[in-house]
Amino acid sequence: MVRGSPNPGHFGLPVRLKKTRQAAGYSRLALSLRAGCSDATVGYLEGGQRWSSLGTVARFASALGCSAVWLAYGLGTPEEAGAVDIAGLGLRLASVRAERGLTKADLVEATGLSSAAILGIERGAEARVDTVERIAKALGVSPGWLGYGIGPMVLPPRRRTRSAPATASP
């Protein structure tokens, strides 16, 4: 039996990107042209060699006609494409941090990120998908909501409860 927490949702990004690109019939070059980036970026992401920014993943999702939240974190379904609000990340982060009564130092300790990284994101700097997931986990919120402003703020628990066995009536 394997114990521990499951891999973060962004670990599946390379596979989701490659399968969606292939299903759409695009080469790496064709996708890179549609998304406005280099074909090397597509290769690095599909190979799991580099984690991308929220904006780059959103451009890929738009080019592929799929949901950015699904592509980045595997949340929801591919068909749930919609408008993303990457610019609101800093505001969402600051408001949840304040709501939870956490200081920036508390969040730095909980995530292992630098205070400059947290401050930068709160001031509007772009963040990578792995960084947003680390912050979301520390705050107990959905990375899709935090990063893109899509979906519920808090994800329902992943564990399914077993229903009570049926009892025979007398």
mmCIF file with all atom_site columns, N, CA and C in Angstrom, residues 164-170:
data_model
loop_
_atom_site.group_PDB
_atom_site.id
_atom_site.type_symbol
_atom_site.label_atom_id
_atom_site.label_alt_id
_atom_site.label_comp_id
_atom_site.label_asym_id
_atom_site.label_entity_id
_atom_site.label_seq_id
_atom_site.pdbx_PDB_ins_code
_atom_site.Cartn_x
_atom_site.Cartn_y
_atom_site.Cartn_z
_atom_site.occupancy
_atom_site.B_iso_or_equiv
_atom_site.pdbx_formal_charge
_atom_site.auth_seq_id
_atom_site.auth_comp_id
_atom_site.auth_asym_id
_atom_site.auth_atom_id
_atom_site.pdbx_PDB_model_num
ATOM 1  N N  . ALA A 1 164 ? -23.143 3.346  4.031  1.00 0.00 ? 164 ALA A N  1
ATOM 2  C CA . ALA A 1 164 ? -23.388 2.346  5.063  1.00 0.00 ? 164 ALA A CA 1
ATOM 3  C C  . ALA A 1 164 ? -24.050 1.123  4.436  1.00 0.00 ? 164 ALA A C  1
ATOM 4  N N  . PRO A 1 165 ? -23.662 -0.066 4.875  1.00 0.00 ? 165 PRO A N  1
ATOM 5  C CA . PRO A 1 165 ? -24.281 -1.256 4.303  1.00 0.00 ? 165 PRO A CA 1
ATOM 6  C C  . PRO A 1 165 ? -25.770 -1.272 4.590  1.00 0.00 ? 165 PRO A C  1
ATOM 7  N N  . ALA A 1 166 ? -26.510 -1.735 3.627  1.00 0.00 ? 166 ALA A N  1
ATOM 8  C CA . ALA A 1 166 ? -27.962 -1.825 3.795  1.00 0.00 ? 166 ALA A CA 1
ATOM 9  C C  . ALA A 1 166 ? -28.292 -2.876 4.847  1.00 0.00 ? 166 ALA A C  1
ATOM 10 N N  . THR A 1 167 ? -29.217 -2.543 5.695  1.00 0.00 ? 167 THR A N  1
ATOM 11 C CA . THR A 1 167 ? -29.642 -3.517 6.717  1.00 0.00 ? 167 THR A CA 1
ATOM 12 C C  . THR A 1 167 ? -30.992 -4.063 6.333  1.00 0.00 ? 167 THR A C  1
ATOM 13 N N  . ALA A 1 168 ? -31.169 -5.303 6.642  1.00 0.00 ? 168 ALA A N  1
ATOM 14 C CA . ALA A 1 168 ? -32.443 -5.953 6.323  1.00 0.00 ? 168 ALA A CA 1
ATOM 15 C C  . ALA A 1 168 ? -33.489 -5.478 7.333  1.00 0.00 ? 168 ALA A C  1
ATOM 16 N N  . SER A 1 169 ? -34.662 -5.153 6.832  1.00 0.00 ? 169 SER A N  1
ATOM 17 C CA . SER A 1 169 ? -35.722 -4.734 7.734  1.00 0.00 ? 169 SER A CA 1
ATOM 18 C C  . SER A 1 169 ? -36.477 -5.949 8.248  1.00 0.00 ? 169 SER A C  1
ATOM 19 N N  . PRO A 1 170 ? -36.940 -5.889 9.517  1.00 0.00 ? 170 PRO A N  1
ATOM 20 C CA . PRO A 1 170 ? -37.583 -7.073 10.100 1.00 0.00 ? 170 PRO A CA 1
ATOM 21 C C  . PRO A 1 170 ? -38.913 -7.382 9.515  1.00 0.00 ? 170 PRO A C  1
#
